[in-house]
Structure formats: C-alpha cells, structure tokens
Tab-separated table of N, CA and C in Angstrom:
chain	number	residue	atom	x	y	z
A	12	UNK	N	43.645	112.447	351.844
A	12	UNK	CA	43.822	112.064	350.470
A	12	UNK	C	44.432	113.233	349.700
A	13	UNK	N	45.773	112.906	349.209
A	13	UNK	CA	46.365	114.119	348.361
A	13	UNK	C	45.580	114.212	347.240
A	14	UNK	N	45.138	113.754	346.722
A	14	UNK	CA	43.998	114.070	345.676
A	14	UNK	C	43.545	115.022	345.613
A	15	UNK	N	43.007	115.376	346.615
A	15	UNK	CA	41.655	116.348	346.953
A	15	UNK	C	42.436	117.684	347.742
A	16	UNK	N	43.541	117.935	347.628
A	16	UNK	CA	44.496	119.183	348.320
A	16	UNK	C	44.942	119.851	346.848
A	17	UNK	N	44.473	120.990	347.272
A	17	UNK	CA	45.135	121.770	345.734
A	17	UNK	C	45.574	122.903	346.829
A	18	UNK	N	46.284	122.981	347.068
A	18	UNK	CA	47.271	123.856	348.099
A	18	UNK	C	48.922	123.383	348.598
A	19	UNK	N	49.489	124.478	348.969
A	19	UNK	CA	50.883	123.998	349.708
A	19	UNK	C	51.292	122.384	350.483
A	20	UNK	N	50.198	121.373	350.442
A	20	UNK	CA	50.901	120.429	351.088
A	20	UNK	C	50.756	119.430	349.637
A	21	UNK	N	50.074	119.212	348.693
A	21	UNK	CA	50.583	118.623	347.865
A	21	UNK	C	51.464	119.389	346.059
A	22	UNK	N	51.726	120.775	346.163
A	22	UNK	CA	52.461	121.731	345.044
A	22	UNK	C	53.502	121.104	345.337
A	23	UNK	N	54.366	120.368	344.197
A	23	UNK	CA	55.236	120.309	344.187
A	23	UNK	C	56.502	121.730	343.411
A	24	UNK	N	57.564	121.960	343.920
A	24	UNK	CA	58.290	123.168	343.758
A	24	UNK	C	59.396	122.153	342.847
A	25	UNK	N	58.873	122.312	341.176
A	25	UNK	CA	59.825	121.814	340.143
A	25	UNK	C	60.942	122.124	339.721
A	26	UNK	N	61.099	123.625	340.489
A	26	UNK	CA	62.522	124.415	340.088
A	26	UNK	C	63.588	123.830	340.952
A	27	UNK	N	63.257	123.116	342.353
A	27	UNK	CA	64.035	122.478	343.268
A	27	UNK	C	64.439	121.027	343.264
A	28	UNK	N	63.178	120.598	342.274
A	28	UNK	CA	63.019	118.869	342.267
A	28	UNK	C	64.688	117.974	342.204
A	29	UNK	N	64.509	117.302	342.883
A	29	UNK	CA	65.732	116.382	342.894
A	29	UNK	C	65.779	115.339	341.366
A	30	UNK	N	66.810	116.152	341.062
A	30	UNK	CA	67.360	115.998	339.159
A	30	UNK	C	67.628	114.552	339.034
A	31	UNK	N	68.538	114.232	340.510
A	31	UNK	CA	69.234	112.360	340.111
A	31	UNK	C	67.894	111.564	340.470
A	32	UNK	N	67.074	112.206	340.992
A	32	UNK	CA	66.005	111.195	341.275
A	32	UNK	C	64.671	110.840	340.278
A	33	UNK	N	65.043	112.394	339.475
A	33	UNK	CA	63.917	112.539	338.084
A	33	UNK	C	64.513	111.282	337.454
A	34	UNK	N	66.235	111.460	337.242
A	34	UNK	CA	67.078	110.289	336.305
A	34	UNK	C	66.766	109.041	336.434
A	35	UNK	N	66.832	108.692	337.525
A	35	UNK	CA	66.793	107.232	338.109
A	35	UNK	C	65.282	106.529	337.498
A	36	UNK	N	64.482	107.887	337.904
A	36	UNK	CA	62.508	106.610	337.596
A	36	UNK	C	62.592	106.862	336.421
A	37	UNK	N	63.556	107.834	335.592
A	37	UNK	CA	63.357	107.741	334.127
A	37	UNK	C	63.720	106.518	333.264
A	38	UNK	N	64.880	106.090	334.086
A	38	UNK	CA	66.098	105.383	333.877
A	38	UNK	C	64.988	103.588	333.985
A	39	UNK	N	64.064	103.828	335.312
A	39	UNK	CA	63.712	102.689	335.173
A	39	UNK	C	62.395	102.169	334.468
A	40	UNK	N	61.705	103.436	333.928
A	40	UNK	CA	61.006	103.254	333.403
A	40	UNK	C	61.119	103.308	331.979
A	41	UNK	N	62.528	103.500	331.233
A	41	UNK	CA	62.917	102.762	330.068
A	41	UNK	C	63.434	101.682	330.435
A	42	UNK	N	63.689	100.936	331.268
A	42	UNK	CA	64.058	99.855	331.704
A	42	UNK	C	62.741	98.869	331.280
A	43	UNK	N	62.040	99.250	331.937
A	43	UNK	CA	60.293	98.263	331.630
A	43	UNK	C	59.742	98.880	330.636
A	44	UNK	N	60.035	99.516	329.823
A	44	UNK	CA	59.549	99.435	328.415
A	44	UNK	C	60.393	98.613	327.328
A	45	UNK	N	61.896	98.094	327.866
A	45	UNK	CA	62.722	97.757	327.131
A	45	UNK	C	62.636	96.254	327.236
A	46	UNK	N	62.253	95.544	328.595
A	46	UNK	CA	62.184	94.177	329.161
A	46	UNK	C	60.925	93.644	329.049
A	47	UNK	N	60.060	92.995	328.569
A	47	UNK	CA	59.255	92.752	328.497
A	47	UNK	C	58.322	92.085	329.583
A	48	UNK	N	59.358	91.222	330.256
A	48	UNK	CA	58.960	90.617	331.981
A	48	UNK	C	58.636	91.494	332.550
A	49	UNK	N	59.340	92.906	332.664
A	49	UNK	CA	58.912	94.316	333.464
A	49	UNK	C	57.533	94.501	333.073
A	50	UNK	N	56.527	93.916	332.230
A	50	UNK	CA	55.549	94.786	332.025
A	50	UNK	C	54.323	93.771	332.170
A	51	UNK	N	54.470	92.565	332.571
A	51	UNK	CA	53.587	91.243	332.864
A	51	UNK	C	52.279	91.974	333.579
A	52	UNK	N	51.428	91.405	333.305
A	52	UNK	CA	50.310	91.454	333.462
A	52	UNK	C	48.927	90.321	334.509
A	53	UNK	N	50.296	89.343	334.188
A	53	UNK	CA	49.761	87.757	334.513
A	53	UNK	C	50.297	87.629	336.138
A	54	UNK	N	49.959	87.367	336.533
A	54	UNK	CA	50.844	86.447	337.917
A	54	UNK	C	51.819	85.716	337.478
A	55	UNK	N	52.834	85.578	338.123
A	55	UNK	CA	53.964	84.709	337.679
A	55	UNK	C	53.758	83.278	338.531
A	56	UNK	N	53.602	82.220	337.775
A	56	UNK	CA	53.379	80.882	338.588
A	56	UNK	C	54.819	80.077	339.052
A	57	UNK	N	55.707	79.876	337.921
A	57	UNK	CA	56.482	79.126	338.165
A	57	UNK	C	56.519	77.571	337.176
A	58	UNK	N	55.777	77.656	336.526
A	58	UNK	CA	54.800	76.433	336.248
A	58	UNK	C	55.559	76.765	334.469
A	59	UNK	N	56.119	75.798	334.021
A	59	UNK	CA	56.596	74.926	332.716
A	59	UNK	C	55.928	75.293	331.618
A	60	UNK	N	56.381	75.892	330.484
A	60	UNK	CA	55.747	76.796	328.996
A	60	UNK	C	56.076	75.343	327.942
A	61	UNK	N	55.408	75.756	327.075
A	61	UNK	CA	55.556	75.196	325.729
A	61	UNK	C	57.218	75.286	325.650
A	62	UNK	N	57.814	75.599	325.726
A	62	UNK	CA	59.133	75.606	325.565
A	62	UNK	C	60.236	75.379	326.828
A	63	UNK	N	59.739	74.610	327.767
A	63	UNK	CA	59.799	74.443	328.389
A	63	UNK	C	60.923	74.876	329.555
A	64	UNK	N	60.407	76.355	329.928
A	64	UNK	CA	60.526	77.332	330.521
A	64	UNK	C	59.617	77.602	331.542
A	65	UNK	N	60.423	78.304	332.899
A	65	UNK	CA	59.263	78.926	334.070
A	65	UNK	C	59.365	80.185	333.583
A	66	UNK	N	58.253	81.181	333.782
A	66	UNK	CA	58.177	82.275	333.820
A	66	UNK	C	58.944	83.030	334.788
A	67	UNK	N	59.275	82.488	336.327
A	67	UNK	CA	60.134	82.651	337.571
A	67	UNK	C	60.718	81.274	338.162
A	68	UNK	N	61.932	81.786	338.168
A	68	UNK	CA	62.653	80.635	339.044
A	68	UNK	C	63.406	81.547	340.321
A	69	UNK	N	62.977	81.614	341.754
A	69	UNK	CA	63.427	82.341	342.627
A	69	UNK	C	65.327	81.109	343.002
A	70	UNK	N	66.282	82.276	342.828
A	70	UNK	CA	67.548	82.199	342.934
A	70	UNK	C	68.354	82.117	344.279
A	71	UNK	N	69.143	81.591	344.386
A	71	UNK	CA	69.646	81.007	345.842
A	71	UNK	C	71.524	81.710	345.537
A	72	UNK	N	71.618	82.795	346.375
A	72	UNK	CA	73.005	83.374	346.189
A	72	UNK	C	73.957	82.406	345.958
A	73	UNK	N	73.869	80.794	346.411
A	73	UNK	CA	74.584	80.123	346.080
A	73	UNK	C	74.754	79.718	344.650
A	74	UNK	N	73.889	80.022	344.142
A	74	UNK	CA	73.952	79.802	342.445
A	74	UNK	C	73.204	78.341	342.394
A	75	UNK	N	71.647	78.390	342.604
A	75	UNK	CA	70.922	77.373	342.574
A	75	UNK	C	69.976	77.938	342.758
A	76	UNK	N	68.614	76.772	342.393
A	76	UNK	CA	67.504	77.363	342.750
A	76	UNK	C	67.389	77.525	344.134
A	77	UNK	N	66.442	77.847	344.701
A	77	UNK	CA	66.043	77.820	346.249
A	77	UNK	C	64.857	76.945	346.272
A	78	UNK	N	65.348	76.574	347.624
A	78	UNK	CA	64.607	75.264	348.017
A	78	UNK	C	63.669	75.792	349.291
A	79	UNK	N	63.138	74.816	349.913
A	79	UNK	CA	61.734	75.297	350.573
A	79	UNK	C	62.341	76.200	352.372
A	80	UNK	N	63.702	74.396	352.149
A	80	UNK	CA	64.132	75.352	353.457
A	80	UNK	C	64.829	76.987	353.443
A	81	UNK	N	65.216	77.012	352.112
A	81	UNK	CA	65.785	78.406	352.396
A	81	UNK	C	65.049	79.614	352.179
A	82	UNK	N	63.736	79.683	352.380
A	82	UNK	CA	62.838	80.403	352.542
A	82	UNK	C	62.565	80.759	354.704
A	83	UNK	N	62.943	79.618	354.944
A	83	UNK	CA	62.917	79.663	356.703
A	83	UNK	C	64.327	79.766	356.977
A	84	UNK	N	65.297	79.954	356.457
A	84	UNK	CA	66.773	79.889	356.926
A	84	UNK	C	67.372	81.257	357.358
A	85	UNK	N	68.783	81.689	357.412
A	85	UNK	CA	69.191	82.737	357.529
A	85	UNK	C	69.198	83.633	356.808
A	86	UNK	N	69.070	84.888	356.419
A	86	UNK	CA	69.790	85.806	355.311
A	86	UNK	C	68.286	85.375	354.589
A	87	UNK	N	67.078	85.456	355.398
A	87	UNK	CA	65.864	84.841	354.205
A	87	UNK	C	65.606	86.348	353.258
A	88	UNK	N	66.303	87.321	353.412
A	88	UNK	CA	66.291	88.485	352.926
A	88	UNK	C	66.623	88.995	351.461
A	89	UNK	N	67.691	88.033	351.204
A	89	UNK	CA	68.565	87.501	350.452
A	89	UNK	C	68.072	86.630	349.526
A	90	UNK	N	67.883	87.200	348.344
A	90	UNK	CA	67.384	86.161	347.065
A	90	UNK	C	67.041	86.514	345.699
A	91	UNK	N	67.047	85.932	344.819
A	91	UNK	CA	67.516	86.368	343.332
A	91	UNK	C	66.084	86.057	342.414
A	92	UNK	N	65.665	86.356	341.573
A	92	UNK	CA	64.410	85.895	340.861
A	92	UNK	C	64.941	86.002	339.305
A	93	UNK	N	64.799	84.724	338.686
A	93	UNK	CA	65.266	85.074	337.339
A	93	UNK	C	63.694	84.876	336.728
A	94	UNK	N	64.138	85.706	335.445
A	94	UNK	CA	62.379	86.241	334.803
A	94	UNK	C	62.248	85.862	333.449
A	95	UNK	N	61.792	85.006	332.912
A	95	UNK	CA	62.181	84.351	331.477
A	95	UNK	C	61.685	84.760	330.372
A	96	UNK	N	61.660	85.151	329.436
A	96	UNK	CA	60.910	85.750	327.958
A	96	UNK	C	59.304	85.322	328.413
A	97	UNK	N	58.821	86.385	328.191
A	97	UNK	CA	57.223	85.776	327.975
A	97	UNK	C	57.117	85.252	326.320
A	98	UNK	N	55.993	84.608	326.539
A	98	UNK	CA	55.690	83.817	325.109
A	98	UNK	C	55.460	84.807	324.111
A	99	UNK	N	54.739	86.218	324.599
A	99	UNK	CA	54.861	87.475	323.473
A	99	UNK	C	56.110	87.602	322.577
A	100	UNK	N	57.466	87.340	323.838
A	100	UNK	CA	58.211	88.143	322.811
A	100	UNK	C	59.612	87.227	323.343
A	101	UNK	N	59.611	86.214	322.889
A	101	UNK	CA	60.787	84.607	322.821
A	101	UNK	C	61.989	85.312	322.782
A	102	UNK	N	62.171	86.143	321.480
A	102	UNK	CA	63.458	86.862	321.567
A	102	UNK	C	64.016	87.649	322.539
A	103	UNK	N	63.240	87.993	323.639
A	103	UNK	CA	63.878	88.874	324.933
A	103	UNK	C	64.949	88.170	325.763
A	104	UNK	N	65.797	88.862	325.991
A	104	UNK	CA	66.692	87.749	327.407
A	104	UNK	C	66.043	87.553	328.095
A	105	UNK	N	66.251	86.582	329.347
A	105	UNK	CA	65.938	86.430	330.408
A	105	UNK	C	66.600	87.472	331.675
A	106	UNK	N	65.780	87.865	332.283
A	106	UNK	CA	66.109	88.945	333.595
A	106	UNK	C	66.672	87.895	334.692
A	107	UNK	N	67.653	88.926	335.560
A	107	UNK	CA	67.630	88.265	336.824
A	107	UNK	C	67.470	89.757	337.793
A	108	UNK	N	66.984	89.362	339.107
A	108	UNK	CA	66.765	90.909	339.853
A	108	UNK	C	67.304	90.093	341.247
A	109	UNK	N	68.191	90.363	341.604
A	109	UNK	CA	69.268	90.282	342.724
A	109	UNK	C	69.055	91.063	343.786
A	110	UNK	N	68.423	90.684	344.761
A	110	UNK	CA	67.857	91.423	346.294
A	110	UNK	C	68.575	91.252	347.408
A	111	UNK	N	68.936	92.576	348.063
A	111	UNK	CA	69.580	92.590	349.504
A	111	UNK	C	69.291	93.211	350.360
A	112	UNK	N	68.252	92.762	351.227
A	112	UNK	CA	67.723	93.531	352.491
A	112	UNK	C	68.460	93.323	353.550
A	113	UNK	N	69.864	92.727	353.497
A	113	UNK	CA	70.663	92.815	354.968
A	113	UNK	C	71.610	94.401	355.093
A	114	UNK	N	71.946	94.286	356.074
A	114	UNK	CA	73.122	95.412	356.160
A	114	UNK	C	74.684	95.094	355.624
A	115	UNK	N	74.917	93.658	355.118
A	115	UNK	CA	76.415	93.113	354.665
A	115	UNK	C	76.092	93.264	353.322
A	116	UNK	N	77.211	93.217	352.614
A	116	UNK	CA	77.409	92.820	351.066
A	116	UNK	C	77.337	91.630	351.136
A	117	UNK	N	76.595	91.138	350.242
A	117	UNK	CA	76.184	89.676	349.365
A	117	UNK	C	76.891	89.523	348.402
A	118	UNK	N	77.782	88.257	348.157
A	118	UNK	CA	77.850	88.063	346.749
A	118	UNK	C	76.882	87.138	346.260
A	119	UNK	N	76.661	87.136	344.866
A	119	UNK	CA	75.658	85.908	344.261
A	119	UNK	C	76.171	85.299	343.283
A	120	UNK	N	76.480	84.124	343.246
A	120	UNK	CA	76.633	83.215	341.992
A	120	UNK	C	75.375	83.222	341.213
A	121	UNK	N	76.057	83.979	339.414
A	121	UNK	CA	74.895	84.202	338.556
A	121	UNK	C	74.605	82.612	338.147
A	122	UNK	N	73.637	82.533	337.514
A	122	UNK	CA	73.043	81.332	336.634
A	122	UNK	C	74.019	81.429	335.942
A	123	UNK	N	74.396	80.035	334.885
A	123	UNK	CA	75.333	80.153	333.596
A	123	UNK	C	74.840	81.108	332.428
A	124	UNK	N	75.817	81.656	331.932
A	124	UNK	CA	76.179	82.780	331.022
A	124	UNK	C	76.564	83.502	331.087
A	125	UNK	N	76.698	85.022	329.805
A	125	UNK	CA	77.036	85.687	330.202
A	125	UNK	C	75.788	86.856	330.975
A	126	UNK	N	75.808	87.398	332.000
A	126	UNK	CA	75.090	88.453	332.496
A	126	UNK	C	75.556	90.201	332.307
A	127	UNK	N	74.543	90.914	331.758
A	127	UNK	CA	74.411	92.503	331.664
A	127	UNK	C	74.099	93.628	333.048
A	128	UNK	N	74.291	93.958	334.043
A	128	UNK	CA	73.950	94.418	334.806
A	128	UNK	C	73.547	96.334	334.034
A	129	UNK	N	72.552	96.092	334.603
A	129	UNK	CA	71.177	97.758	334.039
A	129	UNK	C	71.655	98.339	335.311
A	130	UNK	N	70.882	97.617	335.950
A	130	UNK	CA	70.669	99.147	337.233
A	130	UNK	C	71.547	98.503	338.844
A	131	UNK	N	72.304	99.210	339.345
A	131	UNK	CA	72.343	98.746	340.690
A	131	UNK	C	71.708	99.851	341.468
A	132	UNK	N	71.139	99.502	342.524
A	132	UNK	CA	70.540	100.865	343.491
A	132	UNK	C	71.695	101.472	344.185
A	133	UNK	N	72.667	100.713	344.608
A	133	UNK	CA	73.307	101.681	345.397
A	133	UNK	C	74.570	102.618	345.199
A	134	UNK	N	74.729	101.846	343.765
A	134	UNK	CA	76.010	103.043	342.810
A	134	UNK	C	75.282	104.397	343.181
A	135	UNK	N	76.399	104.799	342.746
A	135	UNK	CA	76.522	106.641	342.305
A	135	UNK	C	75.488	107.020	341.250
A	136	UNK	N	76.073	106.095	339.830
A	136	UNK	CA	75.306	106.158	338.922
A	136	UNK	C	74.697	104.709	338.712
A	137	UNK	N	73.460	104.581	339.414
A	137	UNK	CA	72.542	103.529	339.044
A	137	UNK	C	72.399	102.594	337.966
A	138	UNK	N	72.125	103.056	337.073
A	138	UNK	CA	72.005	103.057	335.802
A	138	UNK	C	72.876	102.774	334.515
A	139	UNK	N	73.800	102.535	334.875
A	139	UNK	CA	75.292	102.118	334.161
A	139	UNK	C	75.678	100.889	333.992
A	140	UNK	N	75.667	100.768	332.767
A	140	UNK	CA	75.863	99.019	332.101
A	140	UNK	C	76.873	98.572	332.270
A	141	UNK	N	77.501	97.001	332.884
A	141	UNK	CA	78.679	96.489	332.905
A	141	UNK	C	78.259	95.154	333.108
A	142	UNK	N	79.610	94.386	332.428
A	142	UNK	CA	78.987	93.256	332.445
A	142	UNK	C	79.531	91.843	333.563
A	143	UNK	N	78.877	91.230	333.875
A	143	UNK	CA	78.809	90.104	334.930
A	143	UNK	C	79.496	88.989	334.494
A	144	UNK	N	80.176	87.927	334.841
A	144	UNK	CA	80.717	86.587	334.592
A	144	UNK	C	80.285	85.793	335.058
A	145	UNK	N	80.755	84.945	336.662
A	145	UNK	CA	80.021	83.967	337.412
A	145	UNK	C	79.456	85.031	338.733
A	146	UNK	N	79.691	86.148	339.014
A	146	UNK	CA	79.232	86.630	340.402
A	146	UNK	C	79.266	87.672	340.199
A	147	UNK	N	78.151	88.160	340.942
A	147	UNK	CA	77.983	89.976	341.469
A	147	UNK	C	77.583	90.140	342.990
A	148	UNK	N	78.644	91.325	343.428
A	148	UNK	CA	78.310	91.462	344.761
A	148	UNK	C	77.317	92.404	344.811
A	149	UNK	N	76.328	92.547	345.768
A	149	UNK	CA	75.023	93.310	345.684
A	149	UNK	C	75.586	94.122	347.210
A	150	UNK	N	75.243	94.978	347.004
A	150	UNK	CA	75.515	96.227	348.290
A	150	UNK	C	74.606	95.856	349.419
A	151	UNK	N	74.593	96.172	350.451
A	151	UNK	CA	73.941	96.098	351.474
A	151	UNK	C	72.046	96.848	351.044
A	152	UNK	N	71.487	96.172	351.477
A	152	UNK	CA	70.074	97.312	351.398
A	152	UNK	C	69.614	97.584	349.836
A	153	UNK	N	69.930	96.981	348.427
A	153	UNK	CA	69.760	97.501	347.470
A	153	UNK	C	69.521	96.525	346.626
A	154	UNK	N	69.138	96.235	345.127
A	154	UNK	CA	68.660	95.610	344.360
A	154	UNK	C	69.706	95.816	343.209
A	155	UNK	N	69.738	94.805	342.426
A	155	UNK	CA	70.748	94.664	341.107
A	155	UNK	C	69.820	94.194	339.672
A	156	UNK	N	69.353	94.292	338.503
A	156	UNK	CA	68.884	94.006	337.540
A	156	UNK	C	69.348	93.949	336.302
A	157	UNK	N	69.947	92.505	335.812
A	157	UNK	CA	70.662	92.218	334.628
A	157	UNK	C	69.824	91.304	333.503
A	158	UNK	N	70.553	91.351	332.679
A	158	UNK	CA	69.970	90.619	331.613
A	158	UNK	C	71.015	89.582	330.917
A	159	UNK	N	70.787	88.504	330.639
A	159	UNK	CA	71.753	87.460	329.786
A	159	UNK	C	71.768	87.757	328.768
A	160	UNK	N	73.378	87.519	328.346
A	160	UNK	CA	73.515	87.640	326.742
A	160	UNK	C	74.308	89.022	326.669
C-alpha cells in the first residue's frame, strides 16, 4: 500500500514531472467541471426524463443507436455514448464520448448537429477545440469528447 511508504518508492521528483501530462489531467479536469454529465453522481439508466430525454444513449459508428446485436458483433470495441443535460442544469449541451479500442482508425457518423470536439487522446495537443459536421475519425486506441452546439 503506497499509503503507508514515506520513502524513495512513493517521493515523487516534481522538478522532473512530465509537464504535458500535468496539462492533459488539468485539461480534463476543467473539462468535468465545465460539463455537467462529467460529474453525475447517479447511475446512468437509459430510461426517459420529464423532457423526454435518456440520460445515455450508447452510439453505433454508423450513426445510430446500437442495438443488442452489436454489442456481440465485430469491432464490439468500438462505440459512442451520448450524455444528455442532467435535469440540474437543462441548459448544458449534450456530450458525446467516441471510443476506440482497435488498432485501425474509425470513422463515426455524429448524431445530427453541429458537434465541438474538447479533447482527442491521441493528438499532439489533446485538448484543442475544433469543430465536427457529420463525422469524426477517432485514432486507433484513443477516445474523442465533444459537445453539440
């Protein structure tokens, strides 16, 4: 238990610390102070709001929901989760978080609108806003997180 080590195997050496990597959890942790879905508390069901909204609708690169078989299909690696305003705060966009655990580039057909892309994992610079139309290709091995509107 690193807890309980107050010696050389858990000191971290801050004068060496990796700077793009301080950036990045900084980067994403104004990210989930800024999104409000980032900070849920609840389980996400799936299940129909007063406004008749899911809290999650898991995304099908084809630009659809996903269906039962494509949970047992190919590329089950491969899949999109859009994240809808919680009832706290109506005015938030809706998120989408775009997942790629294969070794190919994915493209994904977004939901309709316009889409914001926050963070890609496998840029240079992570963290760099640009914006989406009908598709984003997701890198091999990495995650994408945009916002509508």
């Amino acid at each position: 238990n690193a807890y309980c080590q107050d010696n050389l195997l858990t000191w971290f050496d801050w004068q060496h610390a990796d700077t793009d990597l301080i950036a990045f959890v900084a980067g994403l942790i104004a990210l989930r102070r800024r999104f409000p879905q980032l900070r849920g508390t609840n389980w996400l069901t799936g299940n129909v709001d007063a406004q008749g909204q899911r809290d999650i609708c898991w995304w099908h690169r084809e630009g659809r929901e996903m269906r039962v078989d494509d949970w047992h299909g190919g590329l089950a690696g491969v899949l999109g989760l859009v994240l809808s305003p919680p009832d706290t705060a109506p005015e938030a966009p809706s998120l989408l978080v775009l997942i790629n655990r294969e070794p190919q580039t994915i493209e994904f057909t977004l939901p309709p609108g316009q889409w914001q892309l926050h963070c890609e994992t496998s840029a240079a610079e992570p963290l760099t806003s640009s914006p989406r139309q009908s598709a984003s290709i997701v890198s091999p091995r990495s995650i994408q997180i945009l916002s509508q509107g």
